[in-house]
Coordinates of C-alpha atoms and ligand atoms in Angstrom, one line a residue:
M1 CA 0.0 0.0 0.0
S2 CA 1.1 3.6 -0.6
H3 CA 0.9 4.6 3.0
P4 CA 2.6 1.8 4.8
I5 CA 3.4 1.8 8.7
R6 CA 7.1 2.4 9.0
H7 CA 9.3 2.4 12.0
D8 CA 12.5 3.3 10.2
W9 CA 11.9 7.0 9.4
T10 CA 15.2 9.0 9.3
R11 CA 15.6 12.5 10.4
A12 CA 16.8 13.5 6.9
E13 CA 13.4 12.2 5.6
A14 CA 11.3 14.1 8.1
E15 CA 13.4 17.4 7.6
A16 CA 13.0 17.0 3.7
L17 CA 9.1 16.6 4.4
F18 CA 9.3 19.8 6.6
A19 CA 11.2 21.6 3.7
L20 CA 8.5 20.8 1.0
P21 CA 6.4 23.8 -0.7
F22 CA 3.4 24.1 1.7
A23 CA 1.0 22.8 -1.0
D24 CA 3.0 19.7 -1.6
L25 CA 3.4 18.9 2.0
I26 CA -0.4 19.3 2.5
H27 CA -1.1 17.1 -0.5
R28 CA 1.2 14.3 0.9
A29 CA -0.4 14.6 4.3
Q30 CA -4.0 14.6 2.8
L31 CA -3.1 11.2 0.8
A32 CA -1.9 9.6 3.9
H33 CA -4.8 11.0 5.9
R34 CA -7.3 9.7 3.4
A35 CA -5.8 6.3 3.1
H36 CA -6.4 5.4 6.8
H37 CA -9.3 7.7 8.0
D38 CA -12.5 9.5 7.2
P39 CA -11.2 13.1 6.4
N40 CA -14.3 14.7 7.7
A41 CA -14.6 12.9 11.2
V42 CA -12.8 14.4 14.2
Q43 CA -12.6 12.6 17.6
R44 CA -13.4 14.8 20.6
S45 CA -11.8 14.2 24.2
A46 CA -12.7 16.2 27.2
L47 CA -10.0 17.0 29.9
L48 CA -10.3 17.2 33.7
S49 CA -7.5 17.9 36.0
I50 CA -8.2 15.4 38.9
K51 CA -5.3 16.8 40.9
T52 CA -3.9 20.2 40.5
G53 CA -0.6 21.8 41.0
A54 CA 2.3 21.3 43.5
C55 CA 4.1 19.0 41.1
P56 CA 7.6 18.3 42.2
E57 CA 8.8 18.0 38.4
D58 CA 10.6 21.0 36.7
C59 CA 9.0 20.9 33.3
K60 CA 9.7 24.5 32.0
Y61 CA 6.3 24.9 30.3
C62 CA 4.1 23.7 33.0
P63 CA 2.0 26.1 35.2
Q64 CA 1.6 23.0 37.6
S65 CA 5.2 22.7 38.6
A66 CA 5.8 23.8 42.3
R67 CA 9.0 25.4 41.3
Y68 CA 7.2 28.2 39.5
D69 CA 5.0 31.0 40.8
T70 CA 2.0 30.9 38.4
G71 CA -0.5 31.7 41.2
L72 CA -2.4 28.3 40.4
P73 CA -4.5 27.2 43.4
V74 CA -3.4 23.7 44.5
E75 CA -6.1 21.0 44.5
R76 CA -6.0 17.6 46.2
L77 CA -7.3 14.4 44.4
M78 CA -10.9 15.2 43.5
P79 CA -13.6 13.0 44.9
L80 CA -15.3 10.4 42.7
D81 CA -18.6 12.1 42.6
V82 CA -17.3 15.4 41.4
V83 CA -15.4 13.5 38.7
L84 CA -18.4 11.7 37.6
E85 CA -20.5 14.8 37.4
R86 CA -17.9 16.4 35.0
A87 CA -17.8 13.2 33.0
R88 CA -21.6 13.3 32.5
A89 CA -21.5 16.8 31.6
A90 CA -18.6 16.4 29.1
K91 CA -20.7 13.5 27.5
A92 CA -23.7 15.6 27.1
A93 CA -21.5 18.3 25.4
G94 CA -20.4 15.7 22.9
A95 CA -17.2 14.3 24.0
S96 CA -16.4 10.6 23.2
R97 CA -13.4 10.3 25.6
F98 CA -12.7 11.6 29.1
C99 CA -9.0 12.2 30.0
M100 CA -8.2 12.5 33.7
G101 CA -4.8 14.5 34.4
A102 CA -2.9 14.5 37.8
A103 CA 0.0 16.6 38.5
W104 CA 2.1 13.9 39.8
R105 CA 5.7 12.7 39.0
S106 CA 4.2 9.3 39.6
P107 CA 1.2 8.0 41.4
R108 CA 1.2 6.5 45.1
D109 CA -0.5 3.1 45.0
R110 CA -3.2 4.3 47.3
D111 CA -4.0 7.1 44.8
L112 CA -3.8 4.7 42.0
D113 CA -6.7 2.7 43.5
K114 CA -8.8 5.9 43.7
V115 CA -8.1 6.5 40.0
A116 CA -9.1 2.9 39.1
E117 CA -12.3 3.5 40.5
M118 CA -12.9 6.5 38.6
V119 CA -11.9 4.7 35.4
R120 CA -14.5 2.0 36.0
A121 CA -17.1 4.4 36.9
V122 CA -16.4 6.8 33.9
R123 CA -16.4 3.8 31.5
A124 CA -19.9 2.8 32.8
L125 CA -21.1 6.0 31.5
G126 CA -20.3 4.9 28.0
L127 CA -17.1 7.1 27.6
E128 CA -13.8 6.1 26.6
T129 CA -11.2 6.6 29.3
C130 CA -7.8 8.2 29.4
A131 CA -5.4 9.0 32.1
T132 CA -2.2 11.0 32.5
L133 CA -0.6 10.5 35.9
G134 CA 3.0 10.6 35.4
M135 CA 5.4 7.7 35.4
L136 CA 4.0 4.3 36.0
T137 CA 5.5 0.9 37.0
P138 CA 4.5 -2.1 35.1
A139 CA 2.5 -3.2 38.1
Q140 CA 0.6 0.2 38.0
A141 CA -0.1 0.1 34.4
E142 CA -1.5 -3.7 34.8
R143 CA -3.9 -2.4 37.6
L144 CA -5.2 0.5 35.2
A145 CA -5.6 -2.0 32.4
E146 CA -7.6 -4.4 34.7
A147 CA -9.9 -1.3 35.6
G148 CA -10.8 -1.0 31.9
L149 CA -8.6 2.3 31.0
D150 CA -8.5 2.5 27.4
Y151 CA -5.7 5.1 26.9
Y152 CA -2.7 6.4 28.8
N153 CA -1.3 9.8 27.9
H154 CA 2.6 10.1 28.5
N155 CA 4.3 12.5 26.2
L156 CA 8.1 12.4 24.9
D157 CA 7.3 16.3 24.6
T158 CA 10.3 17.1 22.2
S159 CA 13.5 15.7 20.5
P160 CA 15.9 13.8 22.7
E161 CA 18.5 16.5 22.0
F162 CA 16.3 19.3 23.3
Y163 CA 14.7 17.4 26.2
G164 CA 17.3 18.5 28.8
E165 CA 16.6 21.9 28.1
I166 CA 13.1 21.7 29.2
I167 CA 13.0 18.8 31.9
T168 CA 15.9 17.8 34.2
T169 CA 13.8 15.8 37.0
R170 CA 13.1 12.9 34.9
S171 CA 15.0 11.4 31.9
W172 CA 14.1 10.5 28.4
D173 CA 14.7 6.9 29.2
D174 CA 12.1 7.1 32.1
R175 CA 9.6 8.3 29.7
I176 CA 10.3 5.3 27.3
G177 CA 10.1 3.0 30.3
T178 CA 6.6 4.2 31.1
L179 CA 5.4 4.1 27.5
A180 CA 6.7 0.4 27.5
A181 CA 4.8 -0.6 30.7
V182 CA 1.6 1.0 29.2
R183 CA 1.9 -0.8 25.9
E184 CA 2.8 -4.1 27.6
A185 CA -0.3 -3.7 29.8
G186 CA -2.5 -3.7 26.7
I187 CA -3.4 0.0 27.2
K188 CA -3.7 2.2 24.2
V189 CA -0.8 4.7 24.1
C190 CA -1.3 8.5 23.7
C191 CA 1.9 10.2 23.2
G192 CA 2.9 13.4 21.6
G193 CA 4.4 16.8 22.7
I194 CA 4.8 20.4 22.6
V195 CA 6.2 22.8 19.9
G196 CA 6.9 26.4 20.3
M197 CA 9.3 25.9 23.1
G198 CA 12.2 27.5 21.3
E199 CA 13.3 24.2 19.7
S200 CA 14.6 24.2 16.2
R201 CA 12.9 22.6 13.1
A202 CA 15.5 19.7 13.4
D203 CA 14.2 19.2 16.9
R204 CA 10.4 19.2 15.7
A205 CA 11.7 16.5 13.0
G206 CA 13.7 14.6 15.6
F207 CA 10.6 14.6 18.0
L208 CA 8.3 13.2 15.3
V209 CA 10.8 10.5 14.3
A210 CA 11.1 9.5 17.9
L211 CA 7.3 8.9 18.1
A212 CA 7.3 7.2 14.7
N213 CA 10.1 4.9 15.6
L214 CA 8.7 3.7 18.8
P215 CA 7.9 -0.2 18.8
A216 CA 4.3 0.6 17.9
H217 CA 3.1 4.0 16.6
P218 CA 1.0 5.9 19.4
D219 CA -2.7 5.2 19.0
S220 CA -3.2 8.8 19.6
V221 CA -0.6 11.7 19.1
P222 CA -1.3 14.9 20.8
I223 CA 0.5 17.9 19.1
N224 CA 0.5 20.9 21.7
R225 CA 1.3 24.5 20.8
L226 CA 2.9 25.9 23.8
V227 CA 0.5 27.9 26.0
R228 CA 2.8 30.5 27.5
V229 CA 1.7 30.7 31.1
P230 CA 3.0 33.7 33.1
G231 CA 5.4 32.6 35.7
T232 CA 6.8 29.6 34.0
P233 CA 10.3 29.9 32.4
L234 CA 8.7 29.8 29.0
A235 CA 6.3 32.5 29.5
D236 CA 8.2 34.8 26.9
A237 CA 9.0 32.1 24.5
V238 CA 8.8 33.4 20.9
E239 CA 5.5 32.4 19.3
L240 CA 6.0 29.6 16.8
D241 CA 5.1 30.6 13.1
P242 CA 1.5 29.2 12.4
F243 CA 2.5 27.6 9.1
E244 CA 5.4 26.0 11.0
F245 CA 2.9 24.4 13.4
V246 CA 0.8 23.2 10.4
R247 CA 3.8 21.6 8.9
T248 CA 4.4 19.8 12.2
I249 CA 0.9 18.3 12.0
A250 CA 1.3 17.2 8.5
V251 CA 4.7 15.6 9.0
A252 CA 3.1 13.9 11.9
R253 CA 0.3 12.6 9.9
I254 CA 2.7 11.3 7.1
L255 CA 5.0 9.6 9.5
M256 CA 2.1 8.0 11.7
P257 CA -0.7 7.6 9.0
A258 CA -3.0 5.4 11.0
S259 CA -2.7 7.3 14.3
I260 CA -5.1 9.8 15.5
V261 CA -3.3 13.1 15.5
R262 CA -4.8 15.6 18.0
L263 CA -4.8 19.4 17.5
S264 CA -4.2 19.9 21.4
A265 CA -3.3 22.7 23.6
G266 CA -3.1 26.2 22.1
R267 CA -6.4 26.4 20.2
E268 CA -7.8 29.2 22.0
A269 CA -5.1 31.3 20.5
M270 CA -5.8 30.1 17.0
S271 CA -8.1 31.5 14.4
E272 CA -10.8 29.3 12.7
E273 CA -8.7 29.4 9.5
L274 CA -5.5 28.2 11.3
Q275 CA -7.5 25.2 12.8
A276 CA -9.1 24.5 9.4
L277 CA -5.4 24.2 8.1
C278 CA -4.5 21.7 10.9
F279 CA -7.6 19.6 9.9
L280 CA -6.4 19.7 6.2
A281 CA -2.9 18.8 7.3
G282 CA -4.3 15.6 8.9
A283 CA -5.5 16.4 12.6
N284 CA -8.4 14.4 13.4
S285 CA -8.9 15.0 17.1
I286 CA -9.2 17.9 19.5
F287 CA -9.8 18.6 23.2
H288 CA -13.5 19.4 23.6
G289 CA -14.8 21.8 26.6
E290 CA -13.9 25.2 27.9
R291 CA -10.7 24.0 30.0
L292 CA -7.7 22.0 29.3
L293 CA -6.1 21.0 32.6
T294 CA -5.6 24.5 33.9
T295 CA -5.8 26.9 31.0
G296 CA -8.7 27.6 28.6
N297 CA -9.9 26.2 25.3
P298 CA -12.4 27.1 23.0
D299 CA -16.0 26.6 24.3
A300 CA -18.2 23.8 22.8
D301 CA -20.5 25.9 20.8
A302 CA -17.7 27.7 19.1
D303 CA -16.3 24.4 18.2
Q304 CA -19.6 23.1 17.0
R305 CA -20.1 26.3 14.7
L306 CA -16.5 25.5 13.3
F307 CA -17.4 21.8 12.7
D308 CA -20.7 23.0 10.9
K309 CA -18.9 25.5 8.7
L310 CA -16.4 22.8 7.6
G311 CA -18.8 20.0 7.4
L312 CA -16.9 17.9 10.1
T313 CA -18.6 15.3 12.3
A314 CA -17.8 13.9 15.7
L315 CA -16.2 10.5 15.7
E316 CA -18.0 8.2 18.1
P317 CA -16.1 6.1 20.7
D318 CA -14.9 2.6 20.2
P319 CA -17.3 0.4 22.3
A320 CA -14.7 -2.3 23.3
P321 CA -12.1 -1.6 26.0
A322 CA -8.6 -1.5 24.9
R323 CA -7.6 -5.1 26.0
A324 CA -10.8 -6.7 25.3
A325 CA -10.7 -4.9 21.8
V326 CA -7.6 -6.9 20.6
G327 CA -7.8 -10.3 22.4
C328 CA -5.2 -11.7 24.8
G329 CA -1.5 -11.1 24.4
V330 CA -1.6 -8.6 21.3
A331 CA -0.7 -4.9 22.0
P332 CA -3.5 -2.6 20.7
A333 CA -1.3 -0.4 18.6
A334 CA 0.1 -3.6 16.9
A335 CA -3.5 -4.5 16.2
T336 CA -4.1 -1.1 14.8
E337 CA -1.2 -1.5 12.6
A338 CA -2.3 -4.9 11.4
R339 CA -5.6 -3.3 10.4
A340 CA -4.1 -0.4 8.8
G341 CA -1.1 -2.0 7.1
Ligands
SAM401 N1 2.2 15.0 35.3 C1 1.7 14.1 34.1 C2 2.8 14.1 33.1 O1 3.7 15.2 32.9 O2 3.1 13.1 32.5 C3 0.4 14.4 33.4 C4 0.0 15.9 33.2 S1 1.0 17.0 32.2 C5 0.3 18.5 32.3 C6 0.6 16.3 30.5 C7 1.2 17.0 29.3 O3 0.6 18.4 29.2 C8 2.7 17.4 29.3 O4 3.4 16.2 28.9 C9 2.8 18.5 28.3 O5 3.0 18.1 26.9 C10 1.3 19.1 28.3 N2 1.6 20.6 28.8 C11 1.6 21.1 30.0 N3 1.7 22.3 30.1 C12 1.5 22.8 28.8 C13 1.6 23.9 28.1 N4 1.8 25.2 28.9 N5 1.4 24.2 26.8 C14 1.1 23.1 26.2 N6 1.2 21.9 26.6 C15 1.3 21.7 27.9
DTB402 C1 -1.6 16.7 26.2 O1 -0.7 16.3 25.5 N1 -2.1 17.9 26.3 C2 -3.1 17.8 27.4 C3 -3.1 16.4 27.9 N2 -2.1 15.7 27.2 C4 -3.1 15.9 29.3 C5 -2.8 18.8 28.5 C6 -2.3 20.2 27.8 C7 -2.3 21.1 29.2 C8 -2.0 22.6 28.7 C9 -1.9 23.5 29.9 C10 -2.7 23.3 31.1 O2 -4.0 23.5 30.8 O3 -2.4 23.1 32.3
SF4_403 FE1 4.3 17.9 36.6 FE2 3.3 16.8 34.4 FE3 3.4 19.7 34.8 FE4 5.7 18.1 34.4 S1 4.2 18.3 32.9 S2 5.4 19.7 36.0 S3 5.2 16.3 35.4 S4 2.2 18.1 35.9

C-alpha cells in the first residue's frame, strides 16, 4: 500500500518533508490521511484535572510545577462523585473520551486505587477513558488495564537532544520505560509533545521521528502548541510561526498515517482558519470543552460552529475496552497497525 506503517523513518526524511513547498506537504498529508481515516470525522476528548498543582517536576512549560509561581490554586485528588458529574457533562456536550490528568511525578499506590475506581465509573457512563498521571511501573499499568482504562497519555514532549533544556527531573529513558509498561499492559498509548518552546525545526523533526520509531506508533498523538503561562520559564518564548505548526501536524500525519493526531493545547489562540489548515494537514482530534487542565480552550458551541462550517462530524467512541478489543497478548497499537497496514 502507498502509506505503509514504518518504524525506520530517518531525520533526513522528516526534515525533507518539513522543507517541501506548503501545498506539496499538505497534499502528501491528505493522501496519507485519506488512506487511513474519514477526512471529515474528528474525535473529541474532554480533559479534567483531577489533582492540580504542587508537582515536584521542573517541566519548564508547565503551570503546575511547584517550582514556578504561576498563582495556580493547588487542589487535592478530586472525589469520585465530582469526577463523575464532570464526565456526565462532558458526554452531554459531545465528548467521546474523558481524560483525567494529575500533577504527579508518579502516582502512589493508594491514589492509583482511587483513579482505578474513577476509570471504572467513567467507563460505565459509555465514555472512553484516558489518564495521565506521570510515570508508571509495570504493576501500576497492569492495575489500570484491569480497571478497563482505554488510553494512557505520556508525552515524549520534544526531541531527545532538546529534552534536557526543558526537563531535568526525569529522563527521556524514564519516559520510554513508562510507555513500554503501558503498551505491555495492553492499554492504548497516547503520546506526543509540545512545539513552540524555542526548539529548532531539526528538533521538531527529531521529536516526530522518535514517536514514529517507537515499537508501535502511538494510537493517539497529541500535538500541543505551547500555552505561554506567566510565571513559567517559557512565559516569554517566541511564538511559533503558524505555518510551521501546520507543517508539524502534516509531518506527524505522514510519519504515523494510522494514528489519531490531536490538535491539542493552544487552540484558544488560533483562528478558525488556522484550525481548518490543521484539519487539512491531517489533525483528526481535539480537546473539547472550555478548559484543558488549568488553561482555557474554545467553548463547545464555538467548536460546533466551526465543525458545521467545515462539514466535520464527531467521531464516536470505540465500544470495546483496549484489552478486550484486541484479544489476549496482542498490543493494541500492533492490532491497529495490522488493520491499517
Ligand atoms: N504530570 C503528568 C505528566 O507530565 O506526564 C500528566 C499531566 S502533564 C500536564 C501532561 C502534558 O501536558 C505534558 O506532557 C505537556 O505535553 C502538556 N502541557 C503541560 N503544560 C503545557 C503548556 N503550557 N502548553 C502546552 N502543553 C502543555
Ligand atoms: C496533552 O498532550 N495535552 C493535554 C493532555 N495531554 C493532558 C494537556 C494540555 C495542558 C495545557 C496546559 C494546562 O491547561 O495546564
Ligand atoms: Fe508535573 Fe506533568 Fe506539569 Fe511536568 S508536565 S510539571 S510532570 S504536571
